[in-house]
């Protein structure tokens, strides 16, 4: 049972970090949590790390501003996953 718990914990750590990063970027907590859950399942650790290197800490940033910054990374897969996660989570269609 211990190895399974370690794997589950390992998955939770990146998700928590992504969620926190999205919140620091100015996204609402609920949206950040939803997006983080989807993003960690669809992006590699290297891609998540690149997202984490985006500037953060600005007050009252909007989702469109965040998506514009994501596009500067030049990785179509990151843009697609972040964009689709944002759209699905913002509209509540993540079912």
Coordinates of C-alpha atoms in Angstrom, one line a residue, residues 7 22 40 71 82 92 94:
X7 CA 2.6 7.8 -6.2
X22 CA -1.9 30.2 -11.2
X40 CA -0.8 18.1 -14.6
X71 CA 1.7 32.2 -25.8
X82 CA -3.8 25.9 -20.9
X92 CA -17.9 24.5 -15.8
X94 CA -15.1 19.8 -17.1

